[in-house]
Structures are given as structure tokens and as C-alpha cells.
Coordinates of C-alpha atoms and ligand atoms in Angstrom, one line a residue:
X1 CA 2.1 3.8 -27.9
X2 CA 4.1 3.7 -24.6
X3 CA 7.8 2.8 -24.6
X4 CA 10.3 2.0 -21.9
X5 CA 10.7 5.5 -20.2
X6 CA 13.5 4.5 -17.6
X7 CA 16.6 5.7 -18.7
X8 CA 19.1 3.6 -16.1
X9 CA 22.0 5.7 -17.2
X10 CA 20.6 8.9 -16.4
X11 CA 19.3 7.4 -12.6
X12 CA 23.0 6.4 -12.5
X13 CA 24.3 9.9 -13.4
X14 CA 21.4 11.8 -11.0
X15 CA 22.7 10.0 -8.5
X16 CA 26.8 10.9 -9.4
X17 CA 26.2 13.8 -9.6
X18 CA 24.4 14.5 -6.2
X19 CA 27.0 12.7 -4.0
X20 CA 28.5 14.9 -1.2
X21 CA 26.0 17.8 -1.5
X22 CA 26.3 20.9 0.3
X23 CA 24.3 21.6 3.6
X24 CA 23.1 24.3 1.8
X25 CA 21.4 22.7 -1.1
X26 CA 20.1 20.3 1.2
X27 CA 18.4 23.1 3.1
X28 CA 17.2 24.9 0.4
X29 CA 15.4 21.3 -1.0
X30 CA 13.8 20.8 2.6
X31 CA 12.5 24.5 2.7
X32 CA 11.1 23.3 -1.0
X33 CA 9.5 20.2 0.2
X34 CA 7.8 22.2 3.1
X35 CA 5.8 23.7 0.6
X36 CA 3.8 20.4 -0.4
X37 CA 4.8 20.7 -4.0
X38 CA 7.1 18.0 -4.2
X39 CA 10.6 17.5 -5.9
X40 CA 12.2 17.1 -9.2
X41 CA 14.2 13.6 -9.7
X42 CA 17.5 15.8 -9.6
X43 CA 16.4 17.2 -5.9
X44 CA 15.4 13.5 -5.0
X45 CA 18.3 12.3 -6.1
X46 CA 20.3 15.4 -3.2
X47 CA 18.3 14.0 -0.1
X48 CA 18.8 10.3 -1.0
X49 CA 22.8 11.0 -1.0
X50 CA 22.3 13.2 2.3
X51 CA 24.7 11.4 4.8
X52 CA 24.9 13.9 7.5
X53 CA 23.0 12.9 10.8
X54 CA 21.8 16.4 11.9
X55 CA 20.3 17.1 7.7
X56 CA 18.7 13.4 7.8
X57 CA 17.2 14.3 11.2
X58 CA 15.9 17.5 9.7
X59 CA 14.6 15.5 6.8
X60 CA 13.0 13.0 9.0
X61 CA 11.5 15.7 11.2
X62 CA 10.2 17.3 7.5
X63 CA 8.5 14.3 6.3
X64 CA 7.0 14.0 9.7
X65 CA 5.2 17.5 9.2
X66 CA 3.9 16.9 5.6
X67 CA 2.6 13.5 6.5
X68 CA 0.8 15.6 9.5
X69 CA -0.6 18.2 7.4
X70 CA -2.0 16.0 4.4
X71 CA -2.9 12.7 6.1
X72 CA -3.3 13.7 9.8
X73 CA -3.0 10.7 12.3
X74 CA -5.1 8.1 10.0
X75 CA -4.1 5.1 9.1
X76 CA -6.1 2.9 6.9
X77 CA -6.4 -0.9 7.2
X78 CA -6.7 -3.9 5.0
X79 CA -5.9 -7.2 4.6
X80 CA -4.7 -9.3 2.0
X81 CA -6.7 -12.1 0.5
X82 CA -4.5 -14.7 -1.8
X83 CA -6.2 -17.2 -3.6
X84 CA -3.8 -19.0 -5.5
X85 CA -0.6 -19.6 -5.4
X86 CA 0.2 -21.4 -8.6
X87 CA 3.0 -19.8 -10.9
X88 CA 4.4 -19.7 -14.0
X89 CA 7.2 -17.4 -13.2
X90 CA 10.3 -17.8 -11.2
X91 CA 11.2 -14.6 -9.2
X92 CA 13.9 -15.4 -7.8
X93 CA 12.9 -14.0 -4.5
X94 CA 9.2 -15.5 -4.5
X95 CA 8.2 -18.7 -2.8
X96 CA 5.4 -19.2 -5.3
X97 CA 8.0 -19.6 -8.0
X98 CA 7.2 -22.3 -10.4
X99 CA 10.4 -23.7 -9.1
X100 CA 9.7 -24.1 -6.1
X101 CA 8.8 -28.2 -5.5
X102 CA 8.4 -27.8 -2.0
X103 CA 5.9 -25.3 -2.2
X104 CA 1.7 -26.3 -1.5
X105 CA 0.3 -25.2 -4.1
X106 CA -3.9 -24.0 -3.8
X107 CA -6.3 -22.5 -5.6
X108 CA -8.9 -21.3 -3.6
X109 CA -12.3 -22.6 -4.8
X110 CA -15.4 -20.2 -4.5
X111 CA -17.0 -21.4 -1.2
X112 CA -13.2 -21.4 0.3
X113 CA -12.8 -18.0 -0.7
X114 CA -16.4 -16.9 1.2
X115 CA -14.9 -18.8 3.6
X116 CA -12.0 -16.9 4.2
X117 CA -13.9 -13.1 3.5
X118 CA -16.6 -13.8 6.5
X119 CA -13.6 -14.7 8.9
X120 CA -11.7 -11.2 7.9
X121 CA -15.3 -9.3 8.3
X122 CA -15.6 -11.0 11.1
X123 CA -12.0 -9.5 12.2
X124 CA -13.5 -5.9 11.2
X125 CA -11.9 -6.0 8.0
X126 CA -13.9 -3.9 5.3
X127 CA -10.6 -3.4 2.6
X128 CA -9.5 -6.4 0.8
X129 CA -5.8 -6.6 -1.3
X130 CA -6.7 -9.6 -3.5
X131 CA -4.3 -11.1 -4.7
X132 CA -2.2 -14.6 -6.6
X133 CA 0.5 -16.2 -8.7
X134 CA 0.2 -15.5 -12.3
X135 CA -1.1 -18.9 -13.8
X136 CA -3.1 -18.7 -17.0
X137 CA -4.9 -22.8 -15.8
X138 CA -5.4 -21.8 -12.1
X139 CA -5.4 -18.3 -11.9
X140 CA -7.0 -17.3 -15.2
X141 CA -8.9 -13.5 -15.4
X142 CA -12.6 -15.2 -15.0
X143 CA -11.9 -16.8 -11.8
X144 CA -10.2 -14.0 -10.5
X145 CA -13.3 -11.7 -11.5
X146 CA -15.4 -14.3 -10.1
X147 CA -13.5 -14.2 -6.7
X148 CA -13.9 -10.7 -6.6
X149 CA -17.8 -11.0 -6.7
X150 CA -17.5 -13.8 -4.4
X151 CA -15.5 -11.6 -2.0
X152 CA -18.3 -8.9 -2.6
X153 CA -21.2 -10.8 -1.8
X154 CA -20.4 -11.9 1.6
X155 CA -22.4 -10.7 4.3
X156 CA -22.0 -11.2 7.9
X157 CA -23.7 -10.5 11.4
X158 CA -23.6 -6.9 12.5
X159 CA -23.2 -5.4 9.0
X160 CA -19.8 -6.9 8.1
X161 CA -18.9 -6.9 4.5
X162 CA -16.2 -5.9 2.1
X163 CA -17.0 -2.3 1.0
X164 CA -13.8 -1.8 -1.1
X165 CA -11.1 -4.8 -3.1
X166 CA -8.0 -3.5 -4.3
X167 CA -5.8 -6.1 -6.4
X168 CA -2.4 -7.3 -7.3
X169 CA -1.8 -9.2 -10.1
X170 CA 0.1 -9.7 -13.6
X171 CA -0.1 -7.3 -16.0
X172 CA -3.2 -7.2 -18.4
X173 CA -4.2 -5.9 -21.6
X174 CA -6.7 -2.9 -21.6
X175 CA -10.1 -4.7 -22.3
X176 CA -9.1 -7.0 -19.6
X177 CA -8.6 -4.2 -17.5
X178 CA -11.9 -3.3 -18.2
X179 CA -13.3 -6.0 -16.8
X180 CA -11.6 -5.2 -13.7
X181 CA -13.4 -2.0 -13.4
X182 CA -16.4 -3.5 -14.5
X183 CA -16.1 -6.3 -11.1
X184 CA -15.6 -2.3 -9.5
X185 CA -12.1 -3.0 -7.7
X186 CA -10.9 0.0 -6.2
X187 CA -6.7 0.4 -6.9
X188 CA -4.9 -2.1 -9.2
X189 CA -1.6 -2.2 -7.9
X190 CA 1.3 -3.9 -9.3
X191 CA 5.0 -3.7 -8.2
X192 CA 8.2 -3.2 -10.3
X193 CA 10.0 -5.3 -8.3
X194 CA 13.4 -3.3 -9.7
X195 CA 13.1 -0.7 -12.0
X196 CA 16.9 -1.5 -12.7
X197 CA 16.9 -3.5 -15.9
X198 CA 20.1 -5.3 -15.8
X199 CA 18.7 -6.9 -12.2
X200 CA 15.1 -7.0 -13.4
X201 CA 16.7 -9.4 -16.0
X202 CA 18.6 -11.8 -13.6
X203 CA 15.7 -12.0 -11.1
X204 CA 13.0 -13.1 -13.7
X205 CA 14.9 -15.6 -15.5
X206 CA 11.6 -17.4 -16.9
X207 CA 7.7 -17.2 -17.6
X208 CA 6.0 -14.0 -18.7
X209 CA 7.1 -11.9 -16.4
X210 CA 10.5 -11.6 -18.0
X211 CA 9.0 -9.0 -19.9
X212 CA 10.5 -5.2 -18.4
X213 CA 8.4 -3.1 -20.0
X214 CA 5.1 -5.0 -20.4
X215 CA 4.9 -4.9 -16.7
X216 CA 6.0 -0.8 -16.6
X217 CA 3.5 0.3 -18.5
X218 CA 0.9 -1.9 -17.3
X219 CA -0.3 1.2 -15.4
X220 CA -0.9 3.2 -18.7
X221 CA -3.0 0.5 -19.9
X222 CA -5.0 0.4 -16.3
X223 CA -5.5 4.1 -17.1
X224 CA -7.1 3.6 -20.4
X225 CA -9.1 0.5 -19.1
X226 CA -10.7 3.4 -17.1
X227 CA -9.1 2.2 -13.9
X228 CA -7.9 5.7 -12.3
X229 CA -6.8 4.7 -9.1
X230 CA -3.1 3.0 -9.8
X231 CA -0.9 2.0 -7.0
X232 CA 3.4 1.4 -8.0
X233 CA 5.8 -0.3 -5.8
X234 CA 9.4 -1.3 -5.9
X235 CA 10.5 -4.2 -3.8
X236 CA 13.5 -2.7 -1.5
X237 CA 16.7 -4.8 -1.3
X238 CA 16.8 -6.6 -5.1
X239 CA 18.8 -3.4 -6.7
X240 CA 20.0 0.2 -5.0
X241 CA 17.2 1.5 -3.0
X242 CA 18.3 5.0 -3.7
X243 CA 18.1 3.8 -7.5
X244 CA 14.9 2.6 -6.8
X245 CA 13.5 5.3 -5.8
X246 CA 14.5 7.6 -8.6
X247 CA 12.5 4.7 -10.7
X248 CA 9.6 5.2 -9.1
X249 CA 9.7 8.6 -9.4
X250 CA 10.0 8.3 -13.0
X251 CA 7.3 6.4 -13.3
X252 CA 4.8 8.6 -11.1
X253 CA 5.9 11.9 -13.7
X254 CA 5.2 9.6 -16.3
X255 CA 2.1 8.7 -15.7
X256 CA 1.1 12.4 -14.8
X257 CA 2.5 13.4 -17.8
X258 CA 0.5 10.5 -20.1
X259 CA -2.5 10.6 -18.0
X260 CA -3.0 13.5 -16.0
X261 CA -2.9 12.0 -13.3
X262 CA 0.4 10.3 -10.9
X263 CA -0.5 7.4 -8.7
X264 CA -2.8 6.6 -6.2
X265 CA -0.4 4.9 -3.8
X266 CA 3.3 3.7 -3.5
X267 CA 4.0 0.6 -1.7
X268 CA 7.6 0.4 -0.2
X269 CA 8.2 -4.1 0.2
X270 CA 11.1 -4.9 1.7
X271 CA 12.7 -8.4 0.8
X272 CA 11.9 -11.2 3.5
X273 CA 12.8 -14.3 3.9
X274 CA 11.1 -17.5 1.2
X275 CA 11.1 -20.9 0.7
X276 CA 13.6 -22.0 -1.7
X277 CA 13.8 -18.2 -2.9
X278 CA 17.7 -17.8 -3.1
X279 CA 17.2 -13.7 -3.7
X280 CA 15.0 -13.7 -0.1
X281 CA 17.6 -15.7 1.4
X282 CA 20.3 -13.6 0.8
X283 CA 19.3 -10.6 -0.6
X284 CA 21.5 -8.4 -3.2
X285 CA 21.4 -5.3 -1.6
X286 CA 19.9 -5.4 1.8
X287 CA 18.5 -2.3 2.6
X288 CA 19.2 -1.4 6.7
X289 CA 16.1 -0.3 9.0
X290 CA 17.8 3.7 9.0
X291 CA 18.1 3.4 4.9
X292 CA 14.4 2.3 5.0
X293 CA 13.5 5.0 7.5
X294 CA 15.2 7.5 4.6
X295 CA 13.7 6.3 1.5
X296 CA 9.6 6.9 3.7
X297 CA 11.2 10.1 4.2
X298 CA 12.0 11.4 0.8
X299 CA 9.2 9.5 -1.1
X300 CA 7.2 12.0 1.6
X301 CA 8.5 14.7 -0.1
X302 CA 9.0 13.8 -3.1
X303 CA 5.1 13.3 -3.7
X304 CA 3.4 14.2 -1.1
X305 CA 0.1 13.8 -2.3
X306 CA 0.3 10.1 -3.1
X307 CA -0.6 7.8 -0.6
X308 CA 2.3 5.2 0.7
X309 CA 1.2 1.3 1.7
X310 CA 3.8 -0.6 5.2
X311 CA 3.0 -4.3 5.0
X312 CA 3.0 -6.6 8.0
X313 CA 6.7 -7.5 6.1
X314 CA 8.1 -4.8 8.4
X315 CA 8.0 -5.9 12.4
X316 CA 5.2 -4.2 14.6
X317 CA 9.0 -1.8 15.9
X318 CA 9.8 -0.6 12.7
X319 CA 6.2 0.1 11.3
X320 CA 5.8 2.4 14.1
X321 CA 8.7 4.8 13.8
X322 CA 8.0 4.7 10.3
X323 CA 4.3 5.7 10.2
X324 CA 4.8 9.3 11.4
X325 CA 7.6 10.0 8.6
X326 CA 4.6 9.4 5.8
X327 CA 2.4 6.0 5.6
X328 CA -1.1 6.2 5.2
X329 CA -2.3 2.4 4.7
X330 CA -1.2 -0.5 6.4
X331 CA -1.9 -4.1 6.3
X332 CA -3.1 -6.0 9.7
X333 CA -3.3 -9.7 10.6
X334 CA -1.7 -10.5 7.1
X335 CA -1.6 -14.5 5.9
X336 CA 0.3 -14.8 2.2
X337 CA -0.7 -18.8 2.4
X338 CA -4.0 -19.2 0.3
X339 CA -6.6 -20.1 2.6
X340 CA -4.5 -19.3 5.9
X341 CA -7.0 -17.0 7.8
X342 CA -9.7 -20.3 7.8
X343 CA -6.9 -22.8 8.5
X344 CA -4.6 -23.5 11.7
X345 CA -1.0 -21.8 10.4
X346 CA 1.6 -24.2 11.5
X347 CA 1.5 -25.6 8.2
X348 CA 1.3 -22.3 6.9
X349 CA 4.7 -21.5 5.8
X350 CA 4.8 -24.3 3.3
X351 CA 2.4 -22.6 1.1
X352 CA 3.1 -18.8 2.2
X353 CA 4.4 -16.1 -0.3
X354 CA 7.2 -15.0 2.3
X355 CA 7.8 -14.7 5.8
X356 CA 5.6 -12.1 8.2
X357 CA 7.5 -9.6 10.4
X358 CA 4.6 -8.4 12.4
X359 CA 2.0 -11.3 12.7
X360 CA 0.0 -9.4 15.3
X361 CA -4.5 -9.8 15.1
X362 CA -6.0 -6.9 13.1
X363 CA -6.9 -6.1 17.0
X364 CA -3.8 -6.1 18.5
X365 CA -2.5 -3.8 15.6
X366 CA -5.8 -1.5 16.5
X367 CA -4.9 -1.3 20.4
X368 CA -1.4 -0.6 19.4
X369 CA -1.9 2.5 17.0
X370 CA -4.6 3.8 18.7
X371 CA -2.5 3.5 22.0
X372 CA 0.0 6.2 20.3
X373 CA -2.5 8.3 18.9
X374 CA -3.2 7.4 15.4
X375 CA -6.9 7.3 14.0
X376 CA -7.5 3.7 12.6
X377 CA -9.5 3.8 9.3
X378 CA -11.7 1.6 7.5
X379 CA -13.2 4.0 4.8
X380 CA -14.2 3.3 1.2
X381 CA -16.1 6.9 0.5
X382 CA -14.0 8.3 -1.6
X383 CA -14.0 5.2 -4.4
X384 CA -17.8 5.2 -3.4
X385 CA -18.6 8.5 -4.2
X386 CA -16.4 8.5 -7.5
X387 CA -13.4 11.0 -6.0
X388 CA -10.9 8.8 -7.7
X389 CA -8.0 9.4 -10.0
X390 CA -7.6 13.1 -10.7
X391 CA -11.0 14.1 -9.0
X392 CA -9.3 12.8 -5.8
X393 CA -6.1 14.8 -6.5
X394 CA -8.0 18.1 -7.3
X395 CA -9.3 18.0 -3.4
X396 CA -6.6 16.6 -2.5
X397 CA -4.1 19.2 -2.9
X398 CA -5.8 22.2 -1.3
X399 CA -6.5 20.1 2.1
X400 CA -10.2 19.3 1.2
X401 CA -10.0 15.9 1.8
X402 CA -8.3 16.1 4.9
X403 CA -12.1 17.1 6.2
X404 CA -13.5 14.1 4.7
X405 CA -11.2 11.4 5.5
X406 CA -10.8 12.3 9.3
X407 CA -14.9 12.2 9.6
X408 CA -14.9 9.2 7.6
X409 CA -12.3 7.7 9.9
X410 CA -13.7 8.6 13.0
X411 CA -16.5 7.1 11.9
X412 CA -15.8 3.6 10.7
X413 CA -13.4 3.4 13.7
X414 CA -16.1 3.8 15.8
X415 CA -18.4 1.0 14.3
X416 CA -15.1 -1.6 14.8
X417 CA -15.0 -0.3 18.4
X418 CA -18.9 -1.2 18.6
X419 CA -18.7 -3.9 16.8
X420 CA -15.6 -6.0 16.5
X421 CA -12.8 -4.5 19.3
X422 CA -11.6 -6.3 22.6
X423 CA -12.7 -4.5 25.5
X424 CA -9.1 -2.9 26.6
X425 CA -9.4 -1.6 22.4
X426 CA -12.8 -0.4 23.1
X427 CA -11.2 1.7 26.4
X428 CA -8.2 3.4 23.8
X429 CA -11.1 3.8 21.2
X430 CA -13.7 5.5 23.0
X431 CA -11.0 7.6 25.0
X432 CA -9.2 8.7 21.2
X433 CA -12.5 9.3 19.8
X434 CA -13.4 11.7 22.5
X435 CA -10.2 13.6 22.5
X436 CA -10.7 14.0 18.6
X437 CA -14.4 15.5 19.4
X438 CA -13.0 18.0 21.9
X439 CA -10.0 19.0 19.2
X440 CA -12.5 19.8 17.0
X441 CA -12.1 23.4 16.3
X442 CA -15.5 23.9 14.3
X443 CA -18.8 23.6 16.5
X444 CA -21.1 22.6 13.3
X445 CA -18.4 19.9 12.5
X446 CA -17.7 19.0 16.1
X447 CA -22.1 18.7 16.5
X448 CA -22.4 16.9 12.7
X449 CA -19.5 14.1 13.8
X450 CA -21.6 14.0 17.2
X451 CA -24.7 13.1 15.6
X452 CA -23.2 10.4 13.4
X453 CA -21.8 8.5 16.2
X454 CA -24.9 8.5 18.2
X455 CA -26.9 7.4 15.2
X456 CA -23.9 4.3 15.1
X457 CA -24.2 3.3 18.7
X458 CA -28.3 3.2 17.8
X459 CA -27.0 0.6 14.7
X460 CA -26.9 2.6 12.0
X461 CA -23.5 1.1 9.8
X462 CA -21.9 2.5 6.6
X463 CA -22.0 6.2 7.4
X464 CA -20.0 8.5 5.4
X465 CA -19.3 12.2 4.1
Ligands
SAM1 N1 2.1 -12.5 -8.9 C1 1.8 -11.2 -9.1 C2 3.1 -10.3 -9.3 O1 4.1 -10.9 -9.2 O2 2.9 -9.2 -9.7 C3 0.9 -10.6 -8.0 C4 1.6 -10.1 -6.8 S1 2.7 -11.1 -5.9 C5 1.7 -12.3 -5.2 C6 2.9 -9.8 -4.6 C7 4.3 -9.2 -4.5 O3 4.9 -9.8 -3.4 C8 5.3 -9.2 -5.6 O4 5.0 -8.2 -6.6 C9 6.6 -9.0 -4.9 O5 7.0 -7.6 -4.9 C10 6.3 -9.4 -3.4 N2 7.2 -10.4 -3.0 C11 7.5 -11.6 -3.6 N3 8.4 -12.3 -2.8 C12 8.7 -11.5 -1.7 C13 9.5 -11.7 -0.6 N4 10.3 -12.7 -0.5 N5 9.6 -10.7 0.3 C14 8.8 -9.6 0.2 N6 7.9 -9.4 -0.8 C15 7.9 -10.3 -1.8
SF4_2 FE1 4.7 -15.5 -9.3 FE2 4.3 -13.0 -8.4 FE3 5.8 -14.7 -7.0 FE4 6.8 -13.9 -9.2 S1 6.2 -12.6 -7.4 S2 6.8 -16.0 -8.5 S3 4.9 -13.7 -10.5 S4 3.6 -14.9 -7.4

């Protein structure tokens, strides 16, 4: 059975022992990470305690390359979907915590959730993170598992629909997990919040989620549930971010190690601001925009295979100088009130998770990364056609998937631009796509991605390779 496999004093002692290294261990580790084969804790551990400007420049310009070379320009979009926010834990930083008075509490019912999926797929939305409070009354696992077909059945005009429904929520035993895959979710994602255990203690004073290690190897049990697609996530600013990340390091080589294969994706929350949520007021260790810009950077190198998640947390400045040092999702017209994409949001806040830094339409966020060059993405082949877990990893790492994703991207791109986009998005769109036809070095490829796209402006939808 797994145990608790984070050893704090040895995070504590990697990180002693690396302060003040030499410029030219810092080299050497940079020349290592080029090579795309990531980085032991211990070299981790060197680049987080790298202070000098020109070395973090070089690291930053690093992380920039690898991010080119695996992910290319692509940046794939969801949005999240909560349907309750009833709770019986108190996070200290959360405003769904149970004591929270002020708080609206909702639970969504069935029609309100169709409701809310047919306004995001009529946004252009096509990826789902569903999530809510952990409430064994409101939020047991049928209605979640209910919601999820709910979300799934929804079909608009024009083809819309949800293709792909990733989820966040408590940890679950591995026949419940089951049932997950059954409802065919695509990553089960749950954060550590800290993976420091004297902190993870203080901010969960109460409910079930006191429990450290039930929730750390909640991924394990995912894994046996037959769920292969896992996504980890620390939330920045509760503990040491540079202790942090070691954590989640840990954890990614455990679950390697254990189950052959790391994670699918690593999300990176930074604290915001919550009603009545005294750790999001003030958070314990604020972590600074160039700290944040760091800790993208090393997790780039550190894995570079496993895909990183920017929420609309961050503000629409910061998510793009972040992007190019390693993210490959991003969420995009986010609401973290239940029911807040149907409803006028000036009442919003009082039932919202936290505050949004970027509150920008899933449009606006389109004209805006398309404007500086990156390929928006809505695609769902790979979970379709089964390349999940370590099937995904073994194209991954020789660069096969790089020829998939940037067809499939191109390709659901281009039915939001016919579909869904405003016209100045349309005129970045079409202009992007065109550029990406003429870079396209092979002429079967270049003809093959041609084809597609006519066959799209004639209505053909859900096209992928
Ligand atoms: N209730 C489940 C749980 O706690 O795992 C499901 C996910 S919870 C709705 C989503 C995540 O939001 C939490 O894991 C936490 O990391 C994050 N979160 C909570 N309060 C936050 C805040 N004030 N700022 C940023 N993220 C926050
Ligand atoms: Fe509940 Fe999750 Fe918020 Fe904690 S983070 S109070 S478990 S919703």
C-alpha cells in the first residue's frame, strides 16, 4: 500500500544545500535541461536557489526553447464549470469554507447545469474543468457523475458540444474512481494545496480534508481506478514556493515510479483574494510575479513532457509573459460562482470560490493570443483516440505528438473562427492560420491540413488526426 512519500526534511536539506551555487553548476544543469530529459530534485533544487539576473535570464530564455520544441505555439482552452459550492471543509484560504456564513451557497440542479454548458458551447467552449466543494448531502459522487452526463449531453446549434470534461474534486476511493472513468472524464486533477505538512496542517483545521496523505496519494488510487491521465497542483503562496516545487516533483517521480507513468498536467494556482478566507487575504508566503515567472521556468525543465495548466487567477499581463516560458492549457472566461456564466455577475462574488485576475470573454482571450502568435486549441483527440497515460508519453517524447496536436489545433481553431469568433478574431484567425499553412515545411502535410479546412468551411465539425 502507498505511504506518505514526502520527506519535508530532506526538501529542507535539498534546498540548504543548493544555496549560493556556482555559475558553473548552474550552467552545466541548463546544458542538461536542453536536452529534454529533465532534472533530478537535487538539480531542481540549484535553479530554484539561482539568484543571479544574467543565469535566471538564461534559464528563462531555456524554458522558452523547450516549451517551443515540445508544445510549439498552442495553447489549449477550457473553462471551468462549478456546480456546488457547499463544503464541509475549512481551507483557510477558500471562500467555500464551511465557515464562511456570508457565503451563497448553490447546488446546481440538472437543467441549471445544461443551462450553464449550452452558454459555454455557445462561447466555443468544447473542454470542461468540472468542478465543487466537497459535501457528502450536496455534492455526493452520483450527482456529480450525473452532472457529468448532463454536461455531455448538451448539444447546441452549429455542432457545439463538450467533447472532453476534466474534474476537480476530493479525493476518492478506487471503485469510485472507477466510476469516474466509467462517466469517461478525461484528467482527474486534484491540488496539494502545500505539500509542506506542518502548513498543510494549520490550513485545514477541520472536515476530511485534514487528512495529508489521503489526498497525496489520491493519484495512485486514480491510477488503479484505470484513470491514466492525472493532473497535480500546488497552490503558490500557502508555504515556500521553492519548497513547493520540490513537492511536486516528488510526487511526479513517485507516481512514475508506482505507475509507470508521471502526470499528465501540473497546475501552478496562485493565492487570490476570498471572502472571509483569512489565508487569501493575507497570504503566508506571497509569491512575487518574477518568483512566479521562475518556478514556470524550472517546472519547464524539470519535466518537460508534462503539460502545465495558467488559470484566469493570474491577470491577462502576467499570463502572457508566462506562456512562452512553458504553459500549455489555459482557462478563458472563468466564473468560480456556481451558475455564474447563466446569471448577471454583480452578485457573483458572494458565491465565488476567489477573486478572477483576468475576467476577459473566452473571445477576447482568443484575439489576444492569436494577436501574438500562439495557436488557440480546442482538441480532445488524443483522450478520444485512447493516447492517454503512458501511450501518450511514449509519442510524446520523441516529438510525435507535436504532428498531431498542431493539425488538431489548427483545426478546431478554425471551426471557432467559423463558428463562434467576433469578426476582428476572425481577421487574426484566418491571417495565423494562413501563415501556419505556408510554414509548413512538408507538402503532403501542408495539402492534407488544406483539405481539412476546406471540408470545415463546407460544415464538416469534429475533425481530427
Ligand atoms: N473542493 C475540492 C478540493 O478542494 O480539492 C475541489 C477543488 S476546489 C473547488 C479548487 C481549488 O481551488 C483548490 O484545490 C484550491 O487549490 C483552489 N483555491 C481555493 N481557494 C483559492 C484562492 N483563494 N485562490 C486561488 N485558488 C484557490
Ligand atoms: Fe472546500 Fe475545496 Fe474550498 Fe477547501 S478548497 S473549502 S475543500 S471547496
Amino acid at each position: 500500500m502507498i505511504t506518505d512519500f514526502i520527506d519535508d526534511g530532506k526538501i529542507e536539506r535539498l534546498l540548504t544545500e543548493s544555496k549560493n551555487p556556482s555559475r558553473q553548476r548552474v550552467e552545466e544543469l541548463i546544458e542538461k535541461a536542453k536536452k529534454l530529459q529533465g532534472l533530478t530534485p537535487e538539480e531542481t533544487a540549484v535553479l530554484l536557489q539561482t539568484e543571479d539576473p544574467e543565469l535566471l535570464a538564461e534559464i528563462g530564455r531555456t524554458a522558452r526553447q523547450i516549451k517551443r520544441d515540445i508544445y510549439g505555439n498552442r495553447l489549449v482552452l477550457f473553462a471551468p464549470l462549478y456546480i456546488a459550492n457547499f463544503c464541509s471543509n475549512n481551507c483557510l484560504y477558500c471562500g467555500f469554507r464551511k465557515d464562511n456564513k456570508d457565503l451563497k451557497r448553490v447546488a446546481l440542479s440538472l437543467e441549471q447545469i445544461a443551462s450553464e454548458v449550452s452558454v459555454l458551447e455557445r462561447e466555443g467552449h468544447k473542454r470542461l474543468l468540472m468542478l465543487c466543494g466537497e459535501h457528502p448531502g450536496r455534492s455526493s459522487l452520483d450527482y456529480f457523475v450525473e452532472a457529468i452526463e448532463t454536461a455531455y449531453s448538451v448539444k447546441t446549434e452549429k455542432g457545439g458540444e463538450i467533447r472532453r470534461i476534466n474534474v476537480e474534486i476530493a479525493p476518492l476511493e478506487v471503485e469510485e474512481f472507477r466510476r469516474l472513468k466509467a462517466a469517461k472524464i478525461g484528467t482527474y486533477v486534484l491540488f496539494q494545496e502545500t505539500y509542506h505538512h506542518g502548513t498543510y496542517g494549520k490550513m485545514h483545521p477541520s472536515g476530511p480534508k485534514k487528512d495529508y496523505v489521503r489526498r497525496l496519494t489520491a493519484m495512485h488510487r486514480a491510477q488503479e481506478g484505470g484513470i491514466d491521465d492525472v493532473g497535480i497542483g500546488a497552490l503558490f503562496g500557502l508555504y515556500d514556493y521553492k519548497f513547493e516545487v520540490l513537492g511536486l516533483l516528488f510526487h511526479a517521480l513517485q507516481l512514475e515510479r508506482d505507475c509507470g507513468v508521471g502526470p499528465h498536467t501540473i497546475s501552478i494556482p496562485r493565492l487570490e483574494p476570498a471572502l472571509n478566507a483569512p489565508a487569501a487575504i493575507k497570504p503566508p508566503h506571497p509569491v512575487s510575479d518574477e518568483e512566479f515567472k521562475k518556478l514556470v521556468a524550472v517546472i519547464r525543465m524539470a519535466v518537460p513532457y508534462t503539460g502545465m495548466i495558467l488559470s484566469t487567477r493570474e491577470t491577462a499581463a502576467l499570463r502572457s509573459e508566462v506562456f512562452d516560458l512553458g504553459i500549455s492549457q489555459i482557462s478563458a472566461g472563468s466564473r468560480t460562482n456556481p451558475g455564474g456564466y447563466r446569471e448577471d455577475t454583480s452578485e457573483g462574488f458572494r458565491a465565488a470560490q476567489f477573486n478572477l485576475g483576468d475576467t476577459r470573454t473566452l473571445d477576447e482571450v482568443i484575439l489576444d493570443i492569436s494577436t501574438h502568435g500562439h495557436i488557440p486549441s480546442f482538441c480532445t483527440a488524443c483522450y478520444r483516440l485512447g493516447r492517454t497515460g503512458a501511450d501518450f508519453m511514449d509519442l510524446a517524447k520523441p516529438g510525435l505528438i507535436q504532428k498531431f496536436c498542431r493539425t488538431n489545433a489548427i483545426l478546431t481553431y478554425k471551426e471557432y473562427l467559423e463558428d463562434y469568433a467576433s469578426p476582428e478574431a476572425k481577421a487574426v484567425g484566418y491571417a495565423l492560420i494562413d501563415r501556419l499553412l505556408a510554414e509548413t515545411k512538408s507538402a503532403r502535410q501542408r495539402d492534407n491540413l488544406q483539405k481539412r479546412l476546406r471540408k470545415i468551411e463546407e460544415g464538416q465539425r469534429d475533425l481530427y488526426v
